[in-house]
């Protein structure tokens, strides 16, 4: 595939070509920026995870145990806000997307490298502002900042809302950069239909980031204006409409669910093809279903509002439209299963996480159809059934894919192999722990246990105890993962260029890649999954 | 205009000056409309939106150069407005189809 040859030293790569903390903080290299996002996101994940463990510990027994009701509301708010805005939304696009999208399309960097670095700084400003509210009057609104409570609360909601607005700006800049990169920087021979499906997924996500995030920004600014200036927009006392806030909020936040899950689907497409040693089944269908999910996601937000006071007519329309999301999602699921069929499957740790994704995401998806059904949702709304569904999609889906993708690309990112046996142990702990935590919550929800409450009646106690024990298993799983990463970085064997025998472009360059990604300008002559 | 693909069109400075002048004139018109808003009654807000819309169109066409851009980029830009319309249409659907509560049992 070589067209132009440059002189190069094989021992020099993006990690060691430039030295010192300043070279990282001012780096325009997409790979380094991806790693900076990784360190930030993992740190915030630790905060969000501790909040989650705190919530589950309080719910281990009925009544007040380890925290007061007010503290519980704060734990719940910070768990949600941190995990959504600082971990899952930026997670896969900003870490793996930044690192691999340019290499996947054969480019030396993203289209706007300075904008890319700016987006990390903007993200950090927003995230640190959000974290700083922990040292002020803590926020207790929940991550959705619903009015009218968010207007009245004495917590530092304005600062948290402005923080989310700033992080949204970062998300927009990242999306813009990826769209421009895909359209303008593909190497010779890299047609749209030769791009890896991970790139298609990130591209679809970028469209959502660009079109939906500004609405969240405007909504949060309106909320801040109402809190600071007393402008009547959402507060009925001032002539506003609190349901309007929910319309605006969910117009972003439902597509945001797909901002969170579409990149995960892209990762899973890569993993399943690589570890089945087989050409992916239905490449075009998977690529277009990503765009289909992105498009449909803009028409379904009202299913969050069936019992909000929204009209019945609107509820029926949104219920019907929500069902449509099931079509492109099922197309993906079918194609992944068809790829597995008669493949030479190897159960290495990334593949275990991909298979875990298929299993858990299917449960999350099917229960989503249940919640989309208007009459059913009226019963399940605001119960633990919704909490379980959401976590099956976001943790069972996105987090499993992030872990799988991380293990898959770890050798490429750091040039080291990790302890495969221990990595599989992390999967066992996280997968079992996840199901032990969240499956009982489906039953609790069906029994009528409301979400967001810090106390419950004794009838719910045994299932809550099981759920809390599950959260400890997940925590142990992630601690072992941390050990696997550190051990791999310190003592891992040198990784070959292509340890998995995969076909996409990143595996054709050294591990770790050089500063400009390719020693030779790549020319693509075949598709990304031509195994057999 | 027969430019090679991907070459950025440079807008003539005279057009930019005229566009700038039009924006200032329309801003002045907005002020006049505001001073007379009690005479305009229910038309005050639509007139203000109309003027703002014309100003936005001038910015998009000449300052952002969409008038000279590819159809694909114009479509992508238009998509933003399409989804804004979706947001407003469905929110309005909710508000217009709410059944008023006449009393309680």
Coordinates of C-alpha atoms in Angstrom, one line a residue:
Chain A
X1 CA 0.0 0.0 0.0
X2 CA 3.0 2.3 0.0
X3 CA 3.1 5.3 -2.3
X4 CA 5.6 7.6 -0.7
X5 CA 8.4 6.6 1.6
X6 CA 9.9 8.6 4.5
X7 CA 13.0 7.9 6.5
X8 CA 11.9 6.8 10.0
X9 CA 13.2 5.3 13.2
X10 CA 11.0 2.3 14.2
X11 CA 11.5 3.1 18.0
X12 CA 10.1 6.6 17.8
X13 CA 6.4 6.8 18.3
X14 CA 3.7 9.3 19.3
X15 CA 4.4 8.7 23.0
X16 CA 8.2 9.2 23.0
X17 CA 8.8 11.6 20.1
X18 CA 8.1 14.6 22.3
X19 CA 8.8 14.7 26.0
X20 CA 7.6 16.6 29.1
X21 CA 4.1 17.5 30.4
X22 CA 4.1 20.7 28.3
X23 CA 4.4 18.6 25.1
X24 CA 1.2 16.8 26.2
X25 CA -0.8 19.8 27.2
X26 CA 0.0 21.6 24.0
X27 CA -0.1 18.6 21.7
X28 CA -2.2 18.7 18.5
X29 CA -1.7 15.0 18.0
X30 CA -5.2 13.4 18.0
X31 CA -3.7 10.3 19.7
X32 CA -2.3 12.2 22.6
X33 CA -5.6 14.2 22.9
X34 CA -7.4 10.9 22.9
X35 CA -5.2 9.7 25.8
X36 CA -5.8 13.0 27.7
X37 CA -9.5 12.4 27.3
X38 CA -9.0 8.9 28.6
X39 CA -7.2 10.0 31.8
X40 CA -9.9 12.7 32.4
X41 CA -12.9 10.4 31.7
X42 CA -11.5 7.5 33.8
X43 CA -10.9 9.9 36.7
X44 CA -14.5 11.2 36.5
X45 CA -15.7 7.6 36.1
X46 CA -14.1 6.9 39.5
X47 CA -16.1 9.8 41.1
X48 CA -19.4 8.6 39.4
X49 CA -18.7 5.1 40.4
X50 CA -18.1 6.0 44.1
X51 CA -21.4 7.9 44.0
X52 CA -23.1 4.8 42.6
X53 CA -21.7 2.5 45.3
X54 CA -22.8 5.0 47.9
X55 CA -26.4 5.0 46.5
X56 CA -26.5 1.2 46.5
X57 CA -25.0 1.1 50.0
X58 CA -27.8 3.3 51.4
X59 CA -30.4 1.1 49.7
X60 CA -28.9 -2.1 51.2
X61 CA -31.5 -1.7 54.0
X62 CA -34.7 0.3 54.4
X63 CA -34.5 3.5 56.4
X64 CA -31.6 5.8 56.9
X65 CA -28.3 3.9 57.1
X66 CA -25.2 5.6 55.7
X67 CA -26.5 9.0 54.6
X68 CA -29.4 11.4 55.0
X69 CA -32.2 11.8 52.4
X70 CA -30.7 15.1 51.3
X71 CA -27.3 13.5 50.9
X72 CA -28.9 10.6 48.9
X73 CA -30.4 13.1 46.5
X74 CA -27.0 14.7 46.0
X75 CA -25.3 11.3 45.5
X76 CA -27.9 10.5 42.9
X77 CA -27.5 13.8 41.1
X78 CA -23.7 13.6 40.9
X79 CA -23.8 9.9 39.9
X80 CA -26.1 10.8 37.0
X81 CA -24.6 14.1 35.9
X82 CA -21.0 12.8 36.1
X83 CA -21.7 9.5 34.3
X84 CA -23.8 11.1 31.6
X85 CA -22.0 14.4 30.8
X86 CA -18.4 13.5 31.8
X87 CA -18.1 9.7 31.1
X88 CA -20.6 8.1 28.7
X89 CA -21.2 11.0 26.2
X90 CA -17.5 11.8 25.7
X91 CA -16.3 8.2 26.5
X92 CA -16.0 6.3 23.2
X93 CA -16.0 9.3 20.7
X94 CA -13.5 11.4 22.5
X95 CA -11.2 8.6 23.6
X96 CA -11.3 5.8 21.0
X97 CA -12.8 8.1 18.2
X98 CA -10.1 10.7 18.6
X99 CA -7.4 8.0 18.7
X100 CA -8.6 5.8 15.8
X101 CA -10.9 7.7 13.5
X102 CA -8.1 9.5 11.7
X103 CA -6.0 6.3 11.4
X104 CA -9.1 4.4 10.2
X105 CA -9.6 6.8 7.3
X106 CA -5.9 7.0 6.5
X107 CA -5.3 10.5 7.7
X108 CA -2.4 12.0 9.7
X109 CA -4.7 13.8 12.1
X110 CA -8.2 15.2 12.4
X111 CA -9.3 18.1 10.1
X112 CA -8.9 20.8 12.8
X113 CA -6.2 19.7 15.3
X114 CA -6.2 23.0 17.2
X115 CA -10.0 22.8 17.6
X116 CA -9.5 19.3 18.8
X117 CA -7.2 20.4 21.6
X118 CA -9.5 23.3 22.4
X119 CA -12.4 20.8 22.8
X120 CA -10.4 19.0 25.5
X121 CA -9.8 22.2 27.4
X122 CA -13.4 23.3 27.0
X123 CA -14.5 19.9 28.3
X124 CA -12.1 20.1 31.3
X125 CA -13.4 23.6 32.2
X126 CA -17.0 22.4 32.1
X127 CA -16.2 19.2 34.0
X128 CA -14.1 20.9 36.7
X129 CA -16.9 23.5 37.1
X130 CA -19.3 20.6 37.6
X131 CA -17.0 18.9 40.1
X132 CA -16.4 22.2 41.9
X133 CA -20.1 22.4 42.9
X134 CA -19.3 19.5 45.2
X135 CA -17.5 22.0 47.4
X136 CA -20.4 24.5 47.3
X137 CA -24.1 24.0 48.0
X138 CA -24.4 20.5 46.5
X139 CA -26.9 20.0 43.6
X140 CA -29.9 17.7 44.3
X141 CA -32.0 18.1 41.2
X142 CA -31.1 14.8 39.5
X143 CA -29.1 14.9 36.2
X144 CA -32.2 16.1 34.3
X145 CA -32.5 19.4 36.1
X146 CA -36.3 19.3 35.8
X147 CA -38.2 22.5 36.4
X148 CA -39.8 23.9 38.5
X149 CA -37.6 22.3 41.3
X150 CA -34.3 23.2 39.6
X151 CA -35.4 26.9 39.6
X152 CA -36.2 26.8 43.3
X153 CA -33.5 24.6 44.8
X154 CA -30.8 26.3 46.9
X155 CA -28.1 24.0 45.4
X156 CA -25.5 25.3 43.0
X157 CA -27.7 24.3 40.1
X158 CA -26.9 27.3 38.0
X159 CA -23.2 26.5 38.0
X160 CA -23.9 22.8 37.3
X161 CA -26.1 23.8 34.4
X162 CA -23.5 26.2 33.0
X163 CA -20.9 23.3 33.4
X164 CA -23.2 21.0 31.3
X165 CA -23.6 23.8 28.7
X166 CA -19.8 24.2 28.4
X167 CA -19.3 20.4 28.1
X168 CA -21.9 20.5 25.4
X169 CA -19.8 23.0 23.5
X170 CA -16.9 20.6 23.6
X171 CA -19.1 17.8 22.3
X172 CA -20.2 20.0 19.3
X173 CA -16.5 20.9 18.5
X174 CA -15.6 17.2 18.5
X175 CA -18.6 16.3 16.3
X176 CA -17.7 19.0 13.8
X177 CA -14.1 17.9 13.7
X178 CA -15.1 14.3 13.0
X179 CA -17.5 15.1 10.2
X180 CA -14.9 17.3 8.5
X181 CA -12.3 14.6 8.9
X182 CA -14.5 11.9 7.3
X183 CA -15.5 14.1 4.4
X184 CA -12.1 15.7 3.7
X185 CA -9.2 13.6 4.9
X186 CA -9.9 10.1 3.6
X187 CA -6.8 8.7 2.0
X188 CA -6.7 7.5 -1.7
X189 CA -8.9 4.5 -2.2
X190 CA -10.7 5.0 1.1
X191 CA -14.3 5.4 -0.2
X192 CA -17.2 5.9 2.2
X193 CA -18.0 2.2 1.8
X194 CA -14.5 1.1 2.7
X195 CA -14.5 2.9 6.0
X196 CA -14.6 0.7 9.1
X197 CA -18.1 0.6 10.7
X198 CA -16.7 2.2 13.8
X199 CA -16.1 5.3 11.6
X200 CA -19.7 5.2 10.3
X201 CA -20.9 5.0 13.9
X202 CA -18.8 7.9 15.0
X203 CA -19.9 9.9 12.0
X204 CA -23.6 9.3 12.8
X205 CA -22.9 10.3 16.4
X206 CA -21.1 13.4 15.2
X207 CA -24.3 14.5 13.3
X208 CA -26.3 14.1 16.5
X209 CA -23.7 16.0 18.5
X210 CA -23.8 18.8 16.0
X211 CA -27.6 19.0 15.6
X212 CA -29.0 18.1 19.0
X213 CA -26.4 19.5 21.5
X214 CA -27.1 23.2 20.7
X215 CA -30.7 22.7 21.9
X216 CA -29.5 21.5 25.3
X217 CA -27.2 24.5 25.4
X218 CA -30.1 26.9 24.7
X219 CA -32.3 25.1 27.2
X220 CA -29.7 25.2 30.0
X221 CA -29.0 28.9 29.2
X222 CA -32.8 29.6 29.5
X223 CA -32.8 27.8 32.8
X224 CA -29.9 29.8 34.0
X225 CA -31.6 33.0 32.8
X226 CA -34.7 32.1 34.7
X227 CA -32.7 31.4 37.9
X228 CA -30.6 34.5 37.7
X229 CA -32.9 37.1 36.0
X230 CA -36.3 35.7 36.8
X231 CA -37.4 35.5 33.2
X232 CA -40.6 33.5 32.9
X233 CA -39.9 30.6 30.6
X234 CA -40.5 27.4 32.6
X235 CA -41.9 28.6 35.9
X236 CA -45.7 28.7 35.9
X237 CA -45.7 31.5 38.5
X238 CA -43.9 33.7 35.9
X239 CA -46.2 32.5 33.0
X240 CA -43.8 29.7 31.9
X241 CA -44.5 26.1 31.2
X242 CA -42.4 23.4 33.1
X243 CA -43.4 20.8 30.5
X244 CA -41.7 22.9 27.9
X245 CA -38.5 22.4 29.7
X246 CA -38.9 18.6 29.4
X247 CA -39.6 19.0 25.6
X248 CA -36.4 21.0 25.2
X249 CA -34.4 18.9 27.5
X250 CA -35.4 15.5 25.9
X251 CA -35.1 16.9 22.4
X252 CA -31.3 16.8 23.1
X253 CA -31.2 14.1 25.7
X254 CA -32.9 11.3 23.8
X255 CA -30.6 11.7 20.8
X256 CA -27.9 11.9 23.5
X257 CA -28.8 8.3 24.4
X258 CA -27.8 7.5 20.8
X259 CA -24.7 9.7 21.1
X260 CA -23.9 7.3 23.9
X261 CA -24.8 4.0 22.3
X262 CA -24.0 4.4 18.6
X263 CA -20.2 4.6 19.1
X264 CA -20.5 1.4 21.2
X265 CA -22.3 -0.3 18.3
X266 CA -19.4 0.8 16.1
X267 CA -16.9 -0.8 18.5
X268 CA -18.9 -4.0 18.6
X269 CA -18.9 -4.2 14.8
X270 CA -15.1 -4.1 14.8
X271 CA -14.8 -6.7 17.6
X272 CA -17.2 -9.2 16.1
X273 CA -15.6 -9.1 12.7
X274 CA -12.1 -9.3 14.1
X275 CA -12.8 -12.2 16.5
X276 CA -15.0 -14.1 14.2
X277 CA -12.4 -14.0 11.4
X278 CA -15.1 -13.3 9.0
X279 CA -16.3 -10.6 6.7
X280 CA -19.0 -8.6 8.4
X281 CA -22.5 -9.6 7.3
X282 CA -24.5 -6.7 5.8
X283 CA -21.9 -3.9 5.9
X284 CA -24.1 -1.4 4.1
X285 CA -27.1 -2.3 6.3
X286 CA -25.1 -1.7 9.5
X287 CA -23.7 1.6 8.1
X288 CA -27.1 2.9 7.1
X289 CA -28.8 1.7 10.2
X290 CA -26.4 4.0 12.2
X291 CA -27.7 6.9 10.2
X292 CA -31.2 5.6 10.5
X293 CA -31.0 5.5 14.3
X294 CA -29.6 9.0 14.3
X295 CA -32.4 10.3 12.1
X296 CA -35.3 8.5 14.0
X297 CA -33.8 9.6 17.4
X298 CA -35.0 13.2 16.8
X299 CA -38.6 12.2 16.6
X300 CA -39.1 10.2 19.8
X301 CA -38.2 12.4 22.8
X302 CA -41.9 12.6 24.0
X303 CA -41.8 9.0 25.3
X304 CA -40.0 10.4 28.4
X305 CA -43.1 12.6 29.0
X306 CA -46.1 10.2 28.9
X307 CA -47.1 11.1 32.4
X308 CA -45.7 14.7 32.5
X309 CA -49.0 16.4 31.5
X310 CA -48.2 16.1 27.8
X311 CA -51.3 15.6 25.8
X312 CA -52.6 12.1 25.1
X313 CA -52.4 12.7 21.3
X314 CA -48.8 13.7 21.5
X315 CA -48.2 10.6 23.7
X316 CA -49.7 8.3 21.1
X317 CA -47.7 9.9 18.3
X318 CA -44.5 9.6 20.2
X319 CA -45.3 6.0 21.2
X320 CA -45.7 5.0 17.5
X321 CA -42.6 6.9 16.4
X322 CA -40.5 5.3 19.2
X323 CA -41.2 1.8 18.0
X324 CA -39.4 2.8 14.7
X325 CA -36.1 2.9 16.5
X326 CA -36.4 -0.9 17.0
X327 CA -36.1 -1.4 13.2
X328 CA -32.5 -0.2 12.5
X329 CA -31.4 -1.5 15.9
X330 CA -32.8 -5.0 15.1
X331 CA -31.0 -4.8 11.7
X332 CA -27.7 -4.3 13.5
X333 CA -28.4 -7.2 15.9
X334 CA -29.3 -9.5 13.1
X335 CA -26.2 -8.6 11.1
X336 CA -23.9 -9.2 14.1
X337 CA -25.5 -12.6 14.8
X338 CA -25.2 -13.4 11.1
X339 CA -21.5 -12.5 11.2
X340 CA -21.0 -14.8 14.2
X341 CA -22.7 -17.6 12.3
X342 CA -20.1 -20.1 11.1
X343 CA -17.3 -17.7 12.0
X344 CA -14.0 -18.9 13.6
X345 CA -14.8 -17.3 16.9
X346 CA -12.1 -16.8 19.5
X347 CA -13.1 -15.8 23.0
X348 CA -10.4 -13.3 23.9
X349 CA -11.4 -10.6 26.4
X350 CA -12.5 -8.0 23.8
X351 CA -14.8 -10.5 22.2
X352 CA -16.2 -11.6 25.6
X353 CA -17.2 -7.9 26.2
X354 CA -18.7 -7.8 22.7
X355 CA -20.8 -10.9 23.3
X356 CA -21.7 -9.4 26.7
X357 CA -22.9 -6.3 24.9
X358 CA -25.1 -8.4 22.5
X359 CA -26.7 -10.2 25.5
X360 CA -27.3 -7.1 27.7
X361 CA -28.2 -4.7 25.0
X362 CA -30.8 -7.1 23.7
X363 CA -32.5 -7.0 27.1
X364 CA -32.1 -3.2 27.3
X365 CA -33.6 -2.9 23.8
X366 CA -36.6 -5.2 24.3
X367 CA -37.5 -3.5 27.7
X368 CA -37.2 -0.2 25.8
X369 CA -39.9 -1.3 23.5
X370 CA -42.0 -2.2 26.6
X371 CA -41.4 1.3 27.9
X372 CA -42.2 2.9 24.5
X373 CA -45.7 1.4 24.8
X374 CA -47.8 4.1 26.1
X375 CA -50.2 2.1 28.3
X376 CA -47.4 0.0 29.8
X377 CA -45.2 3.0 30.5
X378 CA -47.9 4.7 32.6
X379 CA -47.4 1.8 35.0
X380 CA -43.7 1.5 34.8
X381 CA -42.9 5.2 34.7
X382 CA -40.6 6.4 37.4
X383 CA -40.1 2.9 38.8
X384 CA -36.9 0.8 39.0
X385 CA -38.0 -0.9 35.8
X386 CA -36.8 2.3 34.0
X387 CA -33.6 2.4 36.0
X388 CA -32.9 -1.2 35.0
X389 CA -33.7 -0.6 31.4
X390 CA -31.5 2.5 31.2
X391 CA -28.5 0.7 32.8
X392 CA -28.9 -2.3 30.6
X393 CA -28.5 0.0 27.6
X394 CA -25.9 2.4 29.0
X395 CA -23.8 0.1 31.1
X396 CA -24.6 -3.2 29.6
X397 CA -24.3 -1.6 26.2
X398 CA -21.9 1.4 26.1
X399 CA -19.7 0.5 29.0
X400 CA -19.2 -3.1 27.9
X401 CA -18.3 -1.9 24.4
X402 CA -15.9 0.7 25.9
X403 CA -14.2 -2.0 27.9
X404 CA -14.1 -4.4 24.9
X405 CA -12.8 -1.6 22.7
X406 CA -10.2 -0.6 25.3
X407 CA -8.8 -4.1 25.6
X408 CA -8.9 -4.5 21.8
X409 CA -7.0 -1.3 21.1
X410 CA -4.8 -1.3 24.2
X411 CA -1.8 -3.0 22.4
X412 CA -2.1 -0.4 19.6
X413 CA -2.4 2.6 22.0
X414 CA 0.5 1.7 24.3
X415 CA 2.5 -0.9 22.4
X416 CA 2.2 -3.4 25.3
X417 CA 0.1 -6.5 25.8
X418 CA -1.9 -7.0 29.0
X419 CA -2.6 -10.0 31.1
X420 CA -5.3 -11.8 29.1
X421 CA -6.3 -14.2 31.8
X422 CA -7.0 -11.4 34.3
X423 CA -8.8 -9.4 31.6
X424 CA -11.2 -12.3 31.2
X425 CA -11.7 -12.3 35.0
X426 CA -12.7 -8.7 34.9
X427 CA -15.3 -9.6 32.3
X428 CA -16.7 -12.3 34.5
X429 CA -17.0 -9.9 37.5
X430 CA -18.5 -7.1 35.6
X431 CA -20.9 -9.2 33.6
X432 CA -22.2 -11.2 36.5
X433 CA -22.1 -8.2 38.9
X434 CA -24.0 -6.1 36.4
X435 CA -26.8 -8.7 36.1
X436 CA -26.9 -9.3 39.8
X437 CA -27.3 -5.5 40.3
X438 CA -29.8 -4.6 37.7
X439 CA -31.9 -7.6 36.9
X440 CA -33.6 -7.5 40.4
X441 CA -34.4 -3.9 39.6
X442 CA -36.7 -5.0 36.7
X443 CA -38.6 -7.0 39.3
X444 CA -38.6 -4.2 41.9
X445 CA -40.0 -1.9 39.2
X446 CA -42.7 -4.3 38.2
X447 CA -43.6 -4.5 42.0
X448 CA -43.9 -0.7 42.0
X449 CA -40.8 0.5 43.7
X450 CA -40.4 4.1 42.7
X451 CA -37.0 5.4 41.6
X452 CA -35.0 8.3 43.2
X453 CA -36.3 7.5 46.7
X454 CA -33.8 6.9 49.5
X455 CA -36.2 4.7 51.5
X456 CA -38.5 1.8 50.6
X457 CA -41.0 -0.5 52.3
X458 CA -39.7 -3.8 53.8
X459 CA -41.2 -5.9 50.9
X460 CA -38.5 -4.6 48.6
X461 CA -35.6 -5.4 51.0
X462 CA -34.3 -8.8 49.7
X463 CA -34.1 -7.7 46.1
X464 CA -32.4 -4.5 47.1
X465 CA -29.8 -6.4 49.1
X466 CA -29.0 -8.6 46.1
X467 CA -28.7 -5.5 43.9
X468 CA -26.2 -3.9 46.3
X469 CA -24.1 -7.1 46.4
X470 CA -24.0 -6.9 42.6
X471 CA -22.7 -3.4 42.7
X472 CA -19.8 -4.6 44.8
X473 CA -19.0 -7.3 42.2
X474 CA -18.9 -4.6 39.5
X475 CA -16.6 -2.5 41.7
X476 CA -14.2 -5.4 42.2
X477 CA -14.3 -6.0 38.4
X478 CA -13.3 -2.4 37.7
X479 CA -10.5 -2.5 40.3
X480 CA -9.1 -5.6 38.7
X481 CA -9.3 -3.8 35.3
X482 CA -7.3 -1.0 36.8
X483 CA -4.7 -3.5 37.9
X484 CA -4.7 -5.1 34.4
X485 CA -4.1 -1.7 32.8
X486 CA -1.3 -0.6 35.2
X487 CA 0.3 -4.1 35.0
X488 CA 0.1 -4.0 31.2
X489 CA 1.7 -0.6 31.1
X490 CA 4.5 -1.4 33.5
X491 CA 5.3 -5.1 32.8
X492 CA 3.4 -5.9 29.6
X493 CA 5.2 -7.7 26.7
X494 CA 5.9 -5.6 23.6
X495 CA 2.9 -5.7 21.3
X496 CA 3.3 -6.7 17.7
X497 CA 1.8 -4.4 15.0
X498 CA -1.3 -6.7 14.6
X499 CA -1.8 -9.0 17.6
X500 CA -5.4 -9.9 16.5
X501 CA -4.8 -10.4 12.8
X502 CA -7.4 -7.7 12.1
X503 CA -7.7 -5.9 8.7
X504 CA -8.4 -2.3 9.4
X505 CA -5.7 0.4 8.8
X506 CA -4.6 0.9 12.4
X507 CA -3.3 -2.7 12.5
X508 CA -1.1 -2.0 9.5
X509 CA 1.0 0.6 11.3
X510 CA 3.5 -0.1 14.2
X511 CA 2.3 -0.3 17.9
X512 CA 2.3 2.4 19.1
X513 CA 1.8 4.4 15.9
X514 CA 4.3 7.1 14.9
X515 CA 3.4 10.7 15.4
X516 CA 2.0 11.1 11.9
X517 CA 0.3 7.7 12.0
X518 CA 1.8 6.3 8.8
X519 CA 5.4 5.8 7.8
X520 CA 4.1 5.5 4.2
X521 CA 1.1 7.4 2.8
X522 CA -1.6 4.7 2.7
X523 CA -3.5 3.7 -0.4
X524 CA -6.5 1.5 0.2
X525 CA -7.4 -1.2 -2.3
X526 CA -9.8 -3.4 -0.3
X527 CA -12.6 -3.2 2.3
X528 CA -11.9 -3.3 6.1
X529 CA -13.3 -6.8 6.8
X530 CA -12.0 -9.0 4.0
X531 CA -11.3 -12.1 6.1
X532 CA -13.0 -14.8 4.1
Chain B
X1 CA -19.0 30.4 -11.8
X2 CA -16.8 27.5 -12.7
X3 CA -14.4 26.9 -9.8
X4 CA -12.5 23.8 -9.2
X5 CA -14.0 21.6 -6.4
X6 CA -13.0 22.4 -2.8
X7 CA -11.7 25.8 -3.6
X8 CA -13.0 28.4 -1.1
X9 CA -14.9 31.2 -2.8
X10 CA -13.7 34.6 -1.8
X11 CA -16.6 37.0 -1.5
X12 CA -16.1 40.4 -3.1
X13 CA -15.5 43.1 -0.4
X14 CA -18.2 45.3 -2.1
X15 CA -20.8 42.6 -1.4
X16 CA -19.6 42.3 2.2
X17 CA -19.9 46.0 2.6
X18 CA -23.4 46.1 1.1
X19 CA -24.4 43.1 3.4
X20 CA -23.0 44.9 6.4
X21 CA -24.9 48.1 5.5
X22 CA -28.1 46.1 5.1
X23 CA -27.6 44.5 8.5
X24 CA -27.2 48.0 10.1
X25 CA -30.3 49.2 8.3
X26 CA -32.3 46.2 9.4
X27 CA -31.1 46.7 13.0
X28 CA -32.3 50.3 12.8
X29 CA -35.6 49.0 11.4
X30 CA -35.9 46.7 14.4
X31 CA -35.5 49.7 16.7
X32 CA -38.2 51.6 14.8
X33 CA -40.5 48.5 15.1
X34 CA -39.8 48.3 18.9
X35 CA -40.5 52.1 19.4
X36 CA -43.8 51.5 17.7
X37 CA -44.7 48.1 19.1
X38 CA -47.8 49.4 20.8
X39 CA -49.1 50.5 17.4
X40 CA -48.3 47.2 15.8
X41 CA -50.1 45.2 18.4
X42 CA -50.2 41.5 17.6
X43 CA -48.0 42.0 14.6
X44 CA -45.0 43.3 16.7
X45 CA -43.5 39.9 17.4
X46 CA -43.9 38.5 13.8
X47 CA -42.4 41.6 12.3
X48 CA -39.4 41.4 14.7
X49 CA -39.0 37.7 13.8
X50 CA -39.2 38.5 10.1
X51 CA -36.5 41.2 10.3
X52 CA -34.3 38.9 12.3
X53 CA -34.9 36.1 9.7
X54 CA -33.8 38.4 6.9
X55 CA -30.7 39.4 8.8
X56 CA -29.8 35.8 9.5
X57 CA -30.3 34.9 5.8
X58 CA -27.9 37.7 4.8
X59 CA -25.3 36.5 7.3
X60 CA -25.6 32.9 6.1
X61 CA -25.6 33.7 2.4
X62 CA -22.8 36.2 2.2
X63 CA -20.7 36.2 5.4
X64 CA -20.8 32.4 5.7
X65 CA -20.7 32.0 1.9
X66 CA -23.5 29.5 1.7
X67 CA -24.7 31.2 -1.5
X68 CA -21.5 30.0 -3.2
X69 CA -21.2 26.7 -1.4
X70 CA -22.0 23.2 -2.6
X71 CA -25.5 21.9 -2.5
X72 CA -24.5 19.2 0.0
X73 CA -23.3 21.8 2.5
X74 CA -26.5 23.8 2.0
X75 CA -28.6 20.7 2.7
X76 CA -26.6 20.0 5.8
X77 CA -27.1 23.5 7.0
X78 CA -30.8 23.3 6.2
X79 CA -31.0 20.1 8.3
X80 CA -30.4 22.2 11.4
X81 CA -33.5 24.3 10.6
X82 CA -35.5 21.1 9.8
X83 CA -34.8 19.6 13.2
X84 CA -35.6 23.0 14.8
X85 CA -39.0 22.9 13.0
X86 CA -39.5 19.3 14.3
X87 CA -38.8 20.5 17.9
X88 CA -41.3 23.3 17.5
X89 CA -44.0 21.3 15.6
X90 CA -44.1 18.4 18.1
X91 CA -44.0 20.7 21.2
X92 CA -46.9 22.7 19.6
X93 CA -48.7 19.4 18.9
X94 CA -48.6 18.7 22.6
X95 CA -49.7 22.1 23.7
X96 CA -52.5 22.4 21.1
X97 CA -54.0 19.0 21.8
X98 CA -54.1 19.2 25.6
X99 CA -57.6 18.6 27.0
X100 CA -58.3 21.4 29.4
X101 CA -59.2 20.3 32.9
X102 CA -62.7 21.7 33.5
X103 CA -63.1 20.6 37.1
X104 CA -62.2 18.0 39.8
X105 CA -64.4 15.4 41.4

